[in-house]
Amino acid sequence: MKNIVILISGRGSNMQALLEAQLPCRIAAVISNRADAEGLDIAKEHGVSTAVVSHRDYADRGSFDIALTKAIDAYRPDFVVLAGFMRILTADFVAHYRGRLVNIHPSLLPSYGGLNTHARALHDGVKIHGCTVHFVTPDLDHGPIIIQAAVPVLYHDTEQTLAARVLNEEHRIYPQAMRWLCKGQIELNESGKVVFHNRKQTSHTLFSPGLE
Ligand code: GAR
């Protein structure tokens, strides 16, 4: 059975979705860069080992990433899962976990990398927004896409209502992506493309606003 380590920085709702999804893998540990991350308590309630590697204890990004790597590798993970882990990672860290490091981002990448994705989508008036699970590369919020979910942006949406609609789908696509990875149904090939061994697909069009 594959082993995974989840990295968080805060609330931990995506981590919770993964813990509760009965994935075909062992969740070896949850590691946070903040001792006050609410998600740490949720992990403990689920009986999962937790650890804190505080970025504040390190002089620079490089030394933090080395300490983080050491903490992660103690659990010998097959996959490292970023679930609201809000630190920029060094190229060495990313290279160390090539093909084994995944992230969830609250937008349809490559649109809206970075912060405040929902506010920026509302400001631009896009009619479809969503979330993405992808392999991590050294470019922030870029990298080969595993799965995306699209949601409509509704006329009366606020940042909060749109965020909630997207988060609901994050909680569905992250467990799906991890199920595929843990079962060996997808992988990152040498050319940096996501290869699907199980190629079942559906094809529905999302219109937003809907057609009359
Ligand atoms: C999630 O919306 C996740 O997509 C986002 O942080 C939130 C964490 O919530 N991640 C990023 O923006 C990464 N660039 P959670 O702690 O409740 O899972």
Short mmCIF file of C-alpha atoms and ligand atoms in Angstrom, two decimals:
data_model
loop_
_atom_site.label_atom_id
_atom_site.label_comp_id
_atom_site.label_asym_id
_atom_site.label_seq_id
_atom_site.Cartn_x
_atom_site.Cartn_y
_atom_site.Cartn_z
CA MET A 1 0.00 0.00 0.00
CA LYS A 2 1.30 3.49 -0.88
CA ASN A 3 2.26 5.92 1.86
CA ILE A 4 1.36 9.61 1.73
CA VAL A 5 2.33 12.67 3.76
CA ILE A 6 0.04 15.72 3.71
CA LEU A 7 1.39 19.25 4.20
CA ILE A 8 -0.90 21.99 5.51
CA SER A 9 -0.68 25.56 6.76
CA GLY A 10 -4.15 26.27 8.15
CA ARG A 11 -7.77 25.14 8.20
CA GLY A 12 -7.12 21.74 6.68
CA SER A 13 -10.48 21.09 5.02
CA ASN A 14 -8.86 19.45 1.98
CA MET A 15 -6.73 17.34 4.32
CA GLN A 16 -9.92 16.34 6.15
CA ALA A 17 -11.57 15.35 2.86
CA LEU A 18 -8.54 13.15 2.12
CA LEU A 19 -8.59 11.62 5.62
CA GLU A 20 -12.27 10.78 5.28
CA ALA A 21 -12.17 9.48 1.70
CA GLN A 22 -11.01 5.97 2.62
CA LEU A 23 -8.21 6.16 0.09
CA PRO A 24 -6.35 3.01 -0.90
CA CYS A 25 -3.19 4.27 0.85
CA ARG A 26 -1.78 4.89 4.30
CA ILE A 27 -1.77 8.52 5.44
CA ALA A 28 1.50 8.39 7.36
CA ALA A 29 1.55 11.96 8.69
CA VAL A 30 0.31 15.52 8.45
CA ILE A 31 3.02 18.17 8.68
CA SER A 32 2.37 21.89 9.14
CA ASN A 33 4.67 24.90 8.90
CA ARG A 34 2.49 26.59 11.54
CA ALA A 35 1.98 25.22 15.04
CA ASP A 36 -1.45 26.91 15.23
CA ALA A 37 -2.86 25.32 12.04
CA GLU A 38 -6.42 24.19 12.85
CA GLY A 39 -5.95 21.17 10.62
CA LEU A 40 -3.46 19.64 13.09
CA ASP A 41 -6.27 19.01 15.61
CA ILE A 42 -8.44 17.42 12.91
CA ALA A 43 -5.55 15.11 11.96
CA LYS A 44 -5.03 14.11 15.61
CA GLU A 45 -8.77 13.38 15.97
CA HIS A 46 -8.36 11.00 13.02
CA GLY A 47 -5.44 9.29 14.76
CA VAL A 48 -2.88 10.51 12.22
CA SER A 49 0.67 11.46 13.33
CA THR A 50 1.39 15.17 13.14
CA ALA A 51 4.56 17.26 13.09
CA VAL A 52 5.38 20.94 12.86
CA VAL A 53 8.35 22.37 10.96
CA SER A 54 8.05 26.11 11.47
CA HIS A 55 9.48 28.27 8.70
CA ARG A 56 10.17 30.89 11.37
CA ASP A 57 12.91 28.68 12.84
CA TYR A 58 14.99 28.88 9.66
CA ALA A 59 17.05 31.73 8.25
CA ASP A 60 16.07 31.15 4.62
CA ARG A 61 13.87 29.16 2.29
CA GLY A 62 16.66 26.69 1.48
CA SER A 63 17.35 25.65 5.07
CA PHE A 64 13.62 25.40 5.82
CA ASP A 65 13.09 23.15 2.81
CA ILE A 66 15.99 20.89 3.88
CA ALA A 67 14.47 20.50 7.37
CA LEU A 68 11.04 19.90 5.85
CA THR A 69 12.44 17.25 3.50
CA LYS A 70 14.04 15.48 6.44
CA ALA A 71 10.74 15.49 8.38
CA ILE A 72 8.79 14.24 5.37
CA ASP A 73 11.27 11.53 4.35
CA ALA A 74 11.23 10.06 7.87
CA TYR A 75 7.78 8.71 6.85
CA ARG A 76 9.10 7.32 3.53
CA PRO A 77 6.16 8.65 1.48
CA ASP A 78 5.34 7.64 -2.07
CA PHE A 79 3.46 10.93 -2.49
CA VAL A 80 3.62 14.32 -0.81
CA VAL A 81 0.30 16.13 -0.90
CA LEU A 82 0.09 19.92 -0.53
CA ALA A 83 -3.30 20.78 0.95
CA GLY A 84 -3.37 24.52 1.55
CA PHE A 85 0.39 24.56 2.21
CA MET A 86 1.14 28.24 1.74
CA ARG A 87 4.93 28.29 1.32
CA ILE A 88 6.84 28.75 -1.92
CA LEU A 89 9.10 25.72 -2.34
CA THR A 90 12.67 25.72 -3.66
CA ALA A 91 13.56 24.09 -6.98
CA ASP A 92 15.67 21.51 -5.06
CA PHE A 93 12.69 20.50 -2.92
CA VAL A 94 10.46 20.17 -5.99
CA ALA A 95 13.11 18.16 -7.88
CA HIS A 96 13.56 15.79 -4.91
CA TYR A 97 9.86 14.83 -5.15
CA ARG A 98 9.49 14.88 -8.94
CA GLY A 99 6.36 12.97 -9.95
CA ARG A 100 5.43 12.51 -6.29
CA LEU A 101 4.45 16.06 -5.26
CA VAL A 102 0.89 17.25 -5.88
CA ASN A 103 -1.00 20.44 -5.08
CA ILE A 104 -4.54 21.76 -5.15
CA HIS A 105 -5.20 25.30 -6.28
CA PRO A 106 -8.50 27.24 -6.16
CA SER A 107 -8.71 28.24 -9.83
CA LEU A 108 -8.76 26.73 -13.29
CA LEU A 109 -5.02 26.87 -13.91
CA PRO A 110 -3.21 28.31 -15.75
CA SER A 111 -5.63 31.16 -14.99
CA TYR A 112 -5.35 32.82 -11.60
CA GLY A 113 -2.24 31.38 -10.04
CA GLY A 114 -1.26 33.00 -6.75
CA LEU A 115 -3.55 34.50 -4.13
CA ASN A 116 -7.10 35.95 -4.08
CA THR A 117 -8.23 33.78 -6.96
CA HIS A 118 -11.98 34.16 -6.32
CA ALA A 119 -11.87 37.97 -6.02
CA ARG A 120 -9.83 38.19 -9.24
CA ALA A 121 -12.24 35.90 -11.11
CA LEU A 122 -15.22 38.01 -9.95
CA HIS A 123 -13.42 41.21 -10.89
CA ASP A 124 -12.76 39.90 -14.42
CA GLY A 125 -16.36 38.77 -14.83
CA VAL A 126 -15.46 35.22 -15.88
CA LYS A 127 -18.50 32.98 -16.02
CA ILE A 128 -16.74 29.72 -15.20
CA HIS A 129 -14.26 29.25 -12.36
CA GLY A 130 -13.01 26.21 -10.49
CA CYS A 131 -10.12 24.29 -9.03
CA THR A 132 -7.16 22.19 -10.16
CA VAL A 133 -5.06 19.31 -8.84
CA HIS A 134 -1.63 19.24 -10.48
CA PHE A 135 1.89 17.90 -10.15
CA VAL A 136 4.18 20.54 -8.71
CA THR A 137 6.99 22.04 -10.78
CA PRO A 138 9.34 24.86 -9.75
CA ASP A 139 6.95 27.43 -11.33
CA LEU A 140 4.42 28.50 -8.72
CA ASP A 141 0.90 27.17 -9.43
CA HIS A 142 1.95 25.62 -12.73
CA GLY A 143 2.58 22.02 -13.53
CA PRO A 144 0.98 19.06 -15.27
CA ILE A 145 -2.75 18.97 -14.55
CA ILE A 146 -4.35 15.82 -13.14
CA ILE A 147 -7.98 16.92 -12.72
CA GLN A 148 -10.02 20.12 -12.72
CA ALA A 149 -13.57 20.95 -11.66
CA ALA A 150 -15.46 23.86 -13.22
CA VAL A 151 -18.28 25.71 -11.47
CA PRO A 152 -20.51 28.50 -12.76
CA VAL A 153 -20.02 32.01 -11.43
CA LEU A 154 -23.54 33.14 -10.47
CA TYR A 155 -24.94 36.68 -10.81
CA HIS A 156 -25.09 37.34 -7.08
CA ASP A 157 -21.84 35.64 -6.11
CA THR A 158 -19.60 37.22 -3.53
CA GLU A 159 -16.04 36.11 -2.91
CA GLN A 160 -17.38 33.95 -0.07
CA THR A 161 -20.16 32.21 -2.00
CA LEU A 162 -17.88 31.53 -4.94
CA ALA A 163 -15.10 30.26 -2.65
CA ALA A 164 -17.56 27.88 -0.96
CA ARG A 165 -18.76 26.51 -4.31
CA VAL A 166 -15.18 25.92 -5.45
CA LEU A 167 -14.09 24.43 -2.10
CA ASN A 168 -16.92 21.91 -2.29
CA GLU A 169 -15.44 20.65 -5.57
CA GLU A 170 -11.88 20.72 -4.19
CA HIS A 171 -13.07 18.21 -1.62
CA ARG A 172 -14.22 15.94 -4.47
CA ILE A 173 -11.32 16.20 -6.91
CA TYR A 174 -8.42 15.84 -4.46
CA PRO A 175 -9.55 12.42 -3.17
CA GLN A 176 -10.18 11.37 -6.79
CA ALA A 177 -6.68 12.42 -7.88
CA MET A 178 -5.09 10.63 -4.91
CA ARG A 179 -7.13 7.49 -5.56
CA TRP A 180 -5.80 7.40 -9.14
CA LEU A 181 -2.22 8.00 -7.99
CA CYS A 182 -2.32 5.45 -5.18
CA LYS A 183 -3.78 2.81 -7.49
CA GLY A 184 -1.10 3.53 -10.10
CA GLN A 185 -3.72 4.64 -12.64
CA ILE A 186 -1.89 7.86 -13.47
CA GLU A 187 1.72 8.95 -13.51
CA LEU A 188 3.97 11.75 -14.65
CA ASN A 189 6.05 10.60 -17.62
CA GLU A 190 9.59 11.63 -18.58
CA SER A 191 8.31 14.44 -20.83
CA GLY A 192 6.30 15.94 -17.98
CA LYS A 193 2.89 14.79 -19.23
CA VAL A 194 0.24 13.15 -17.06
CA VAL A 195 -0.42 9.67 -18.41
CA PHE A 196 -3.80 8.10 -17.64
CA HIS A 197 -3.81 4.32 -17.72
CA ASN A 198 -7.58 4.30 -17.19
CA ARG A 199 -8.90 6.53 -19.95
CA LYS A 200 -12.62 6.61 -19.13
CA GLN A 201 -13.98 10.12 -19.75
CA THR A 202 -17.32 11.89 -19.77
CA SER A 203 -18.09 14.84 -22.00
CA HIS A 204 -20.62 17.31 -20.65
CA THR A 205 -20.57 20.97 -21.56
CA LEU A 206 -20.98 23.47 -18.74
CA PHE A 207 -22.77 26.61 -19.98
CA SER A 208 -22.66 29.62 -17.73
CA PRO A 209 -25.16 31.31 -17.83
CA GLY A 210 -27.15 28.34 -19.11
CA LEU A 211 -28.65 28.14 -22.60
CA GLU A 212 -32.39 28.88 -22.88
C1 GAR B 1 -7.75 25.73 -0.52
O1 GAR B 1 -8.75 26.48 -1.18
C2 GAR B 1 -6.60 25.45 -1.45
O2 GAR B 1 -7.02 25.23 -2.78
C3 GAR B 1 -5.79 26.72 -1.34
O3 GAR B 1 -5.83 27.03 0.03
C4 GAR B 1 -7.06 26.57 0.57
C5 GAR B 1 -6.75 25.75 1.80
O4 GAR B 1 -7.92 25.38 2.47
N1 GAR B 1 -4.46 26.54 -1.81
C6 GAR B 1 -3.77 27.48 -2.48
O5 GAR B 1 -4.20 28.59 -2.68
C7 GAR B 1 -2.40 27.04 -2.95
N2 GAR B 1 -1.88 27.94 -3.92
P1 GAR B 1 -7.93 24.13 3.44
O6 GAR B 1 -6.78 24.37 4.43
O7 GAR B 1 -9.26 24.20 4.12
O8 GAR B 1 -7.72 22.89 2.62
#
